[in-house]
């Protein structure tokens, strides 16, 4: 199954709203770090329900573009906003439909690892960013967060599993300066007492703590020269 087919099914089942709820725990911290200014043009790569752009519009960004590989996701996102400055489109991570040096910032939350060619996606991000523009790339599926690795068994599309260092190296190879890298813990998800384990999803409380409190979401920030 392709990424498009997989996430069209998710959109039809309403799972985009569920992703929004779960991702918001750490996404809001990532968005708060973005140095957006009034009038900036921002691309949300793998936009899902479009929640990130709605939040950034509250901070005064100008044009907001949400790109998703699944038509169902883009269609749902359009239905969640009547803001004329926010647009949603279906597109390929490896061929971004934007001119060179045309965007101030790119954001991506829990989507980058679905790119068919992640190195080329980074080159495309570098291409569309203006000098000084930033790429805020957030993922919770990465090598050091071992508790997330089983996610590949639950989805039919291949995912990129990089380490923190591999993310930094790939950003640099694409021509982006690495300005920041941080693991943002999820402090909102409730972790039961040890007596409640094992649960349907977790063998031990320590495993759940490792996933959410120790590693959480990996943020890598790239800056275009």
PDB file of C-alpha atoms in Angstrom:
ATOM      1  CA  UNK A   1       0.000   0.000   0.000  1.00  0.00           C
ATOM      2  CA  UNK A   2       1.258   3.499  -0.833  1.00  0.00           C
ATOM      3  CA  UNK A   3       1.502   6.407   1.595  1.00  0.00           C
ATOM      4  CA  UNK A   4      -1.415   8.015  -0.245  1.00  0.00           C
ATOM      5  CA  UNK A   5      -3.617   4.943   0.088  1.00  0.00           C
ATOM      6  CA  UNK A   6      -2.693   4.392   3.724  1.00  0.00           C
ATOM      7  CA  UNK A   7      -3.513   7.908   4.829  1.00  0.00           C
ATOM      8  CA  UNK A   8      -6.577   8.250   2.640  1.00  0.00           C
ATOM      9  CA  UNK A   9      -7.955   5.360   4.677  1.00  0.00           C
ATOM     10  CA  UNK A  10      -6.979   7.159   7.871  1.00  0.00           C
ATOM     11  CA  UNK A  11      -8.697  10.344   6.686  1.00  0.00           C
ATOM     12  CA  UNK A  12     -11.876   8.472   5.791  1.00  0.00           C
ATOM     13  CA  UNK A  13     -11.900   6.918   9.258  1.00  0.00           C
ATOM     14  CA  UNK A  14     -11.403  10.294  10.960  1.00  0.00           C
ATOM     15  CA  UNK A  15      -7.997   9.359  12.338  1.00  0.00           C
ATOM     16  CA  UNK A  16      -6.591  12.772  11.373  1.00  0.00           C
ATOM     17  CA  UNK A  17      -8.297  14.296  14.419  1.00  0.00           C
ATOM     18  CA  UNK A  18      -6.846  11.583  16.628  1.00  0.00           C
ATOM     19  CA  UNK A  19      -3.364  12.319  15.332  1.00  0.00           C
ATOM     20  CA  UNK A  20      -3.919  16.008  16.004  1.00  0.00           C
ATOM     21  CA  UNK A  21      -4.841  15.321  19.618  1.00  0.00           C
ATOM     22  CA  UNK A  22      -1.820  13.089  20.227  1.00  0.00           C
ATOM     23  CA  UNK A  23       0.714  15.202  18.352  1.00  0.00           C
ATOM     24  CA  UNK A  24      -0.369  18.440  19.982  1.00  0.00           C
ATOM     25  CA  UNK A  25       1.258  17.392  23.270  1.00  0.00           C
ATOM     26  CA  UNK A  26       4.682  18.149  21.801  1.00  0.00           C
ATOM     27  CA  UNK A  27       3.781  19.982  18.577  1.00  0.00           C
ATOM     28  CA  UNK A  28       2.739  23.062  20.534  1.00  0.00           C
ATOM     29  CA  UNK A  29       6.238  23.248  22.047  1.00  0.00           C
ATOM     30  CA  UNK A  30       7.832  22.937  18.599  1.00  0.00           C
ATOM     31  CA  UNK A  31       5.566  25.614  17.138  1.00  0.00           C
ATOM     32  CA  UNK A  32       6.318  27.945  20.047  1.00  0.00           C
ATOM     33  CA  UNK A  33      10.027  27.799  19.147  1.00  0.00           C
ATOM     34  CA  UNK A  34       9.507  28.784  15.529  1.00  0.00           C
ATOM     35  CA  UNK A  35      10.662  32.382  14.904  1.00  0.00           C
ATOM     36  CA  UNK A  36       7.669  33.303  12.773  1.00  0.00           C
ATOM     37  CA  UNK A  37       6.845  36.942  12.070  1.00  0.00           C
ATOM     38  CA  UNK A  38       3.808  38.730  10.703  1.00  0.00           C
ATOM     39  CA  UNK A  39       3.366  38.072   7.008  1.00  0.00           C
ATOM     40  CA  UNK A  40       5.683  35.052   6.811  1.00  0.00           C
ATOM     41  CA  UNK A  41       4.928  32.276   4.321  1.00  0.00           C
ATOM     42  CA  UNK A  42       4.944  28.848   5.972  1.00  0.00           C
ATOM     43  CA  UNK A  43       4.652  25.324   4.583  1.00  0.00           C
ATOM     44  CA  UNK A  44       3.400  22.453   6.739  1.00  0.00           C
ATOM     45  CA  UNK A  45       4.831  19.285   5.217  1.00  0.00           C
ATOM     46  CA  UNK A  46       2.493  16.363   5.886  1.00  0.00           C
ATOM     47  CA  UNK A  47      -0.196  18.644   7.228  1.00  0.00           C
ATOM     48  CA  UNK A  48      -2.790  16.079   8.309  1.00  0.00           C
ATOM     49  CA  UNK A  49      -5.714  18.018   9.758  1.00  0.00           C
ATOM     50  CA  UNK A  50      -3.916  21.336   9.322  1.00  0.00           C
ATOM     51  CA  UNK A  51      -3.839  22.100  13.050  1.00  0.00           C
ATOM     52  CA  UNK A  52      -0.303  23.528  12.966  1.00  0.00           C
ATOM     53  CA  UNK A  53      -1.170  26.156  10.377  1.00  0.00           C
ATOM     54  CA  UNK A  54      -4.269  27.185  12.282  1.00  0.00           C
ATOM     55  CA  UNK A  55      -2.098  27.709  15.357  1.00  0.00           C
ATOM     56  CA  UNK A  56       0.539  29.672  13.426  1.00  0.00           C
ATOM     57  CA  UNK A  57      -2.105  31.901  11.855  1.00  0.00           C
ATOM     58  CA  UNK A  58      -3.015  32.990  15.366  1.00  0.00           C
ATOM     59  CA  UNK A  59       0.541  34.338  15.569  1.00  0.00           C
ATOM     60  CA  UNK A  60       0.072  36.414  12.438  1.00  0.00           C
ATOM     61  CA  UNK A  61       1.806  34.495   9.671  1.00  0.00           C
ATOM     62  CA  UNK A  62       0.734  35.518   6.181  1.00  0.00           C
ATOM     63  CA  UNK A  63       0.309  32.715   3.678  1.00  0.00           C
ATOM     64  CA  UNK A  64      -0.011  29.209   5.098  1.00  0.00           C
ATOM     65  CA  UNK A  65       0.316  26.139   2.894  1.00  0.00           C
ATOM     66  CA  UNK A  66      -0.484  22.605   4.012  1.00  0.00           C
ATOM     67  CA  UNK A  67       0.854  19.848   1.770  1.00  0.00           C
ATOM     68  CA  UNK A  68      -0.146  16.230   2.178  1.00  0.00           C
ATOM     69  CA  UNK A  69       0.353  13.176   0.016  1.00  0.00           C
ATOM     70  CA  UNK A  70      -3.161  11.931   0.741  1.00  0.00           C
ATOM     71  CA  UNK A  71      -6.077  13.706  -0.984  1.00  0.00           C
ATOM     72  CA  UNK A  72      -8.377  12.686   1.852  1.00  0.00           C
ATOM     73  CA  UNK A  73      -6.200  14.418   4.413  1.00  0.00           C
ATOM     74  CA  UNK A  74      -6.042  17.628   2.384  1.00  0.00           C
ATOM     75  CA  UNK A  75      -9.795  17.526   1.812  1.00  0.00           C
ATOM     76  CA  UNK A  76     -10.485  17.091   5.517  1.00  0.00           C
ATOM     77  CA  UNK A  77      -8.085  19.898   6.422  1.00  0.00           C
ATOM     78  CA  UNK A  78      -9.870  22.283   4.055  1.00  0.00           C
ATOM     79  CA  UNK A  79     -13.149  21.519   5.768  1.00  0.00           C
ATOM     80  CA  UNK A  80     -11.740  22.483   9.177  1.00  0.00           C
ATOM     81  CA  UNK A  81     -10.984  26.129   8.311  1.00  0.00           C
ATOM     82  CA  UNK A  82     -12.570  28.980   6.393  1.00  0.00           C
ATOM     83  CA  UNK A  83      -9.418  31.099   6.616  1.00  0.00           C
ATOM     84  CA  UNK A  84      -8.642  32.362   3.108  1.00  0.00           C
ATOM     85  CA  UNK A  85      -4.937  32.703   3.913  1.00  0.00           C
ATOM     86  CA  UNK A  86      -4.627  28.962   4.516  1.00  0.00           C
ATOM     87  CA  UNK A  87      -4.476  26.642   1.530  1.00  0.00           C
ATOM     88  CA  UNK A  88      -4.179  22.870   1.319  1.00  0.00           C
ATOM     89  CA  UNK A  89      -2.812  20.894  -1.579  1.00  0.00           C
ATOM     90  CA  UNK A  90      -1.911  17.351  -2.509  1.00  0.00           C
ATOM     91  CA  UNK A  91       1.721  16.922  -3.381  1.00  0.00           C
ATOM     92  CA  UNK A  92       4.903  14.893  -3.286  1.00  0.00           C
ATOM     93  CA  UNK A  93       7.530  15.487  -0.605  1.00  0.00           C
ATOM     94  CA  UNK A  94      10.175  14.965  -3.294  1.00  0.00           C
ATOM     95  CA  UNK A  95       8.840  17.650  -5.665  1.00  0.00           C
ATOM     96  CA  UNK A  96       7.567  20.590  -3.642  1.00  0.00           C
ATOM     97  CA  UNK A  97       5.327  22.825  -5.795  1.00  0.00           C
ATOM     98  CA  UNK A  98       6.981  26.084  -4.738  1.00  0.00           C
ATOM     99  CA  UNK A  99       9.509  28.400  -6.356  1.00  0.00           C
ATOM    100  CA  UNK A 100      13.097  28.651  -5.183  1.00  0.00           C
ATOM    101  CA  UNK A 101      13.616  30.916  -2.138  1.00  0.00           C
ATOM    102  CA  UNK A 102       9.865  31.447  -1.710  1.00  0.00           C
ATOM    103  CA  UNK A 103       9.105  30.322   1.861  1.00  0.00           C
ATOM    104  CA  UNK A 104      10.131  31.709   5.234  1.00  0.00           C
ATOM    105  CA  UNK A 105       9.643  28.502   7.204  1.00  0.00           C
ATOM    106  CA  UNK A 106       8.830  24.826   6.746  1.00  0.00           C
ATOM    107  CA  UNK A 107       7.333  22.732   9.543  1.00  0.00           C
ATOM    108  CA  UNK A 108       6.801  18.980   9.661  1.00  0.00           C
ATOM    109  CA  UNK A 109       5.374  16.940  12.530  1.00  0.00           C
ATOM    110  CA  UNK A 110       5.490  13.142  12.456  1.00  0.00           C
ATOM    111  CA  UNK A 111       5.579  13.016   8.663  1.00  0.00           C
ATOM    112  CA  UNK A 112       9.151  13.343   7.427  1.00  0.00           C
ATOM    113  CA  UNK A 113       9.946   9.649   7.913  1.00  0.00           C
ATOM    114  CA  UNK A 114       7.319   8.766   5.286  1.00  0.00           C
ATOM    115  CA  UNK A 115       9.295  10.510   2.526  1.00  0.00           C
ATOM    116  CA  UNK A 116      10.243   8.074  -0.242  1.00  0.00           C
ATOM    117  CA  UNK A 117      13.633   9.772  -0.618  1.00  0.00           C
ATOM    118  CA  UNK A 118      14.326  11.724   2.591  1.00  0.00           C
ATOM    119  CA  UNK A 119      17.652  13.089   1.356  1.00  0.00           C
ATOM    120  CA  UNK A 120      15.980  14.587  -1.700  1.00  0.00           C
ATOM    121  CA  UNK A 121      13.125  15.918   0.429  1.00  0.00           C
ATOM    122  CA  UNK A 122      15.688  17.843   2.462  1.00  0.00           C
ATOM    123  CA  UNK A 123      17.183  19.211  -0.749  1.00  0.00           C
ATOM    124  CA  UNK A 124      13.724  20.342  -1.811  1.00  0.00           C
ATOM    125  CA  UNK A 125      13.163  22.025   1.562  1.00  0.00           C
ATOM    126  CA  UNK A 126      16.495  23.803   1.194  1.00  0.00           C
ATOM    127  CA  UNK A 127      15.528  24.894  -2.325  1.00  0.00           C
ATOM    128  CA  UNK A 128      12.227  26.508  -1.383  1.00  0.00           C
ATOM    129  CA  UNK A 129      13.489  28.268   1.760  1.00  0.00           C
ATOM    130  CA  UNK A 130      14.603  31.869   1.622  1.00  0.00           C
ATOM    131  CA  UNK A 131      18.071  32.647   3.002  1.00  0.00           C
ATOM    132  CA  UNK A 132      17.737  32.489   6.763  1.00  0.00           C
ATOM    133  CA  UNK A 133      14.559  30.422   6.511  1.00  0.00           C
ATOM    134  CA  UNK A 134      14.076  27.517   8.894  1.00  0.00           C
ATOM    135  CA  UNK A 135      12.963  23.897   8.762  1.00  0.00           C
ATOM    136  CA  UNK A 136      11.478  22.584  12.010  1.00  0.00           C
ATOM    137  CA  UNK A 137      11.404  18.806  11.620  1.00  0.00           C
ATOM    138  CA  UNK A 138       9.796  16.841  14.457  1.00  0.00           C
ATOM    139  CA  UNK A 139       9.625  13.036  14.613  1.00  0.00           C
ATOM    140  CA  UNK A 140       8.946  10.514  17.349  1.00  0.00           C
ATOM    141  CA  UNK A 141      10.168   7.548  15.292  1.00  0.00           C
ATOM    142  CA  UNK A 142      13.959   7.602  15.492  1.00  0.00           C
ATOM    143  CA  UNK A 143      16.764   5.220  16.395  1.00  0.00           C
ATOM    144  CA  UNK A 144      17.352   6.227  20.003  1.00  0.00           C
ATOM    145  CA  UNK A 145      13.645   5.941  20.886  1.00  0.00           C
ATOM    146  CA  UNK A 146      13.588   2.153  20.799  1.00  0.00           C
ATOM    147  CA  UNK A 147      10.031   1.892  22.088  1.00  0.00           C
ATOM    148  CA  UNK A 148       8.757   3.456  18.847  1.00  0.00           C
ATOM    149  CA  UNK A 149      10.412   0.981  16.488  1.00  0.00           C
ATOM    150  CA  UNK A 150       7.459  -1.414  16.542  1.00  0.00           C
ATOM    151  CA  UNK A 151       5.380   1.250  14.772  1.00  0.00           C
ATOM    152  CA  UNK A 152       6.770  -0.001  11.450  1.00  0.00           C
ATOM    153  CA  UNK A 153       4.925  -3.281  12.063  1.00  0.00           C
ATOM    154  CA  UNK A 154       1.632  -1.385  12.307  1.00  0.00           C
ATOM    155  CA  UNK A 155       1.826   0.477   9.011  1.00  0.00           C
ATOM    156  CA  UNK A 156       2.210  -0.834   5.478  1.00  0.00           C
ATOM    157  CA  UNK A 157       4.557   1.844   4.113  1.00  0.00           C
ATOM    158  CA  UNK A 158       8.319   1.906   4.642  1.00  0.00           C
ATOM    159  CA  UNK A 159       9.564   4.441   7.175  1.00  0.00           C
ATOM    160  CA  UNK A 160      12.975   6.048   7.574  1.00  0.00           C
ATOM    161  CA  UNK A 161      14.601   5.204  10.898  1.00  0.00           C
ATOM    162  CA  UNK A 162      17.495   7.620  11.469  1.00  0.00           C
ATOM    163  CA  UNK A 163      19.491   8.402  14.571  1.00  0.00           C
ATOM    164  CA  UNK A 164      19.936  11.915  15.920  1.00  0.00           C
ATOM    165  CA  UNK A 165      23.352  12.096  14.259  1.00  0.00           C
ATOM    166  CA  UNK A 166      21.996  10.823  10.935  1.00  0.00           C
ATOM    167  CA  UNK A 167      19.420  13.623  10.973  1.00  0.00           C
ATOM    168  CA  UNK A 168      22.143  16.199  11.560  1.00  0.00           C
ATOM    169  CA  UNK A 169      24.332  14.731   8.832  1.00  0.00           C
ATOM    170  CA  UNK A 170      21.480  14.607   6.314  1.00  0.00           C
ATOM    171  CA  UNK A 171      20.506  18.213   7.035  1.00  0.00           C
ATOM    172  CA  UNK A 172      24.093  19.352   6.488  1.00  0.00           C
ATOM    173  CA  UNK A 173      24.451  17.318   3.299  1.00  0.00           C
ATOM    174  CA  UNK A 174      21.345  19.061   1.945  1.00  0.00           C
ATOM    175  CA  UNK A 175      22.876  22.467   2.642  1.00  0.00           C
ATOM    176  CA  UNK A 176      21.051  23.303   5.867  1.00  0.00           C
ATOM    177  CA  UNK A 177      22.856  24.514   8.955  1.00  0.00           C
ATOM    178  CA  UNK A 178      21.801  22.578  12.059  1.00  0.00           C
ATOM    179  CA  UNK A 179      20.801  25.238  14.566  1.00  0.00           C
ATOM    180  CA  UNK A 180      19.213  23.011  17.187  1.00  0.00           C
ATOM    181  CA  UNK A 181      18.408  19.439  18.044  1.00  0.00           C
ATOM    182  CA  UNK A 182      16.390  18.488  21.082  1.00  0.00           C
ATOM    183  CA  UNK A 183      14.225  15.686  22.474  1.00  0.00           C
ATOM    184  CA  UNK A 184      10.936  17.203  23.637  1.00  0.00           C
ATOM    185  CA  UNK A 185       9.193  15.059  26.268  1.00  0.00           C
ATOM    186  CA  UNK A 186       5.470  14.445  26.266  1.00  0.00           C
ATOM    187  CA  UNK A 187       4.472  15.525  29.770  1.00  0.00           C
ATOM    188  CA  UNK A 188       0.732  15.427  29.134  1.00  0.00           C
ATOM    189  CA  UNK A 189       0.080  11.791  28.428  1.00  0.00           C
ATOM    190  CA  UNK A 190      -0.927  10.008  31.605  1.00  0.00           C
ATOM    191  CA  UNK A 191       1.432   7.271  32.738  1.00  0.00           C
ATOM    192  CA  UNK A 192      -0.243   4.890  35.221  1.00  0.00           C
ATOM    193  CA  UNK A 193       1.363   3.542  38.361  1.00  0.00           C
ATOM    194  CA  UNK A 194       3.582   0.486  38.048  1.00  0.00           C
ATOM    195  CA  UNK A 195       0.819  -1.771  39.405  1.00  0.00           C
ATOM    196  CA  UNK A 196      -1.242  -1.136  36.246  1.00  0.00           C
ATOM    197  CA  UNK A 197       1.346  -2.789  33.976  1.00  0.00           C
ATOM    198  CA  UNK A 198       1.525  -4.697  31.760  1.00  0.00           C
ATOM    199  CA  UNK A 199      -1.204  -3.033  29.701  1.00  0.00           C
ATOM    200  CA  UNK A 200      -2.464  -3.776  26.199  1.00  0.00           C
ATOM    201  CA  UNK A 201       0.244  -1.486  24.789  1.00  0.00           C
ATOM    202  CA  UNK A 202       3.085  -1.547  27.298  1.00  0.00           C
ATOM    203  CA  UNK A 203       5.025  -4.303  29.046  1.00  0.00           C
ATOM    204  CA  UNK A 204       6.248  -2.019  31.802  1.00  0.00           C
ATOM    205  CA  UNK A 205       5.970   1.486  33.178  1.00  0.00           C
ATOM    206  CA  UNK A 206       9.682   1.971  32.468  1.00  0.00           C
ATOM    207  CA  UNK A 207       9.086   1.353  28.752  1.00  0.00           C
ATOM    208  CA  UNK A 208       6.284   3.922  28.644  1.00  0.00           C
ATOM    209  CA  UNK A 209       8.402   6.453  30.544  1.00  0.00           C
ATOM    210  CA  UNK A 210      11.260   5.904  28.098  1.00  0.00           C
ATOM    211  CA  UNK A 211       8.982   6.504  25.113  1.00  0.00           C
ATOM    212  CA  UNK A 212       7.210   9.623  26.325  1.00  0.00           C
ATOM    213  CA  UNK A 213       9.280  11.279  29.027  1.00  0.00           C
ATOM    214  CA  UNK A 214      12.862  10.430  28.036  1.00  0.00           C
ATOM    215  CA  UNK A 215      12.713  10.628  24.251  1.00  0.00           C
ATOM    216  CA  UNK A 216       9.338  12.102  23.314  1.00  0.00           C
ATOM    217  CA  UNK A 217       9.669  13.937  20.006  1.00  0.00           C
ATOM    218  CA  UNK A 218      12.992  14.600  18.295  1.00  0.00           C
ATOM    219  CA  UNK A 219      13.244  18.117  16.912  1.00  0.00           C
ATOM    220  CA  UNK A 220      15.936  19.002  14.390  1.00  0.00           C
ATOM    221  CA  UNK A 221      16.105  22.608  13.206  1.00  0.00           C
ATOM    222  CA  UNK A 222      17.787  23.495   9.929  1.00  0.00           C
ATOM    223  CA  UNK A 223      18.551  26.993   8.655  1.00  0.00           C
ATOM    224  CA  UNK A 224      19.041  27.865   4.997  1.00  0.00           C
ATOM    225  CA  UNK A 225      22.234  29.853   4.318  1.00  0.00           C
TER     226      UNK A 225
END
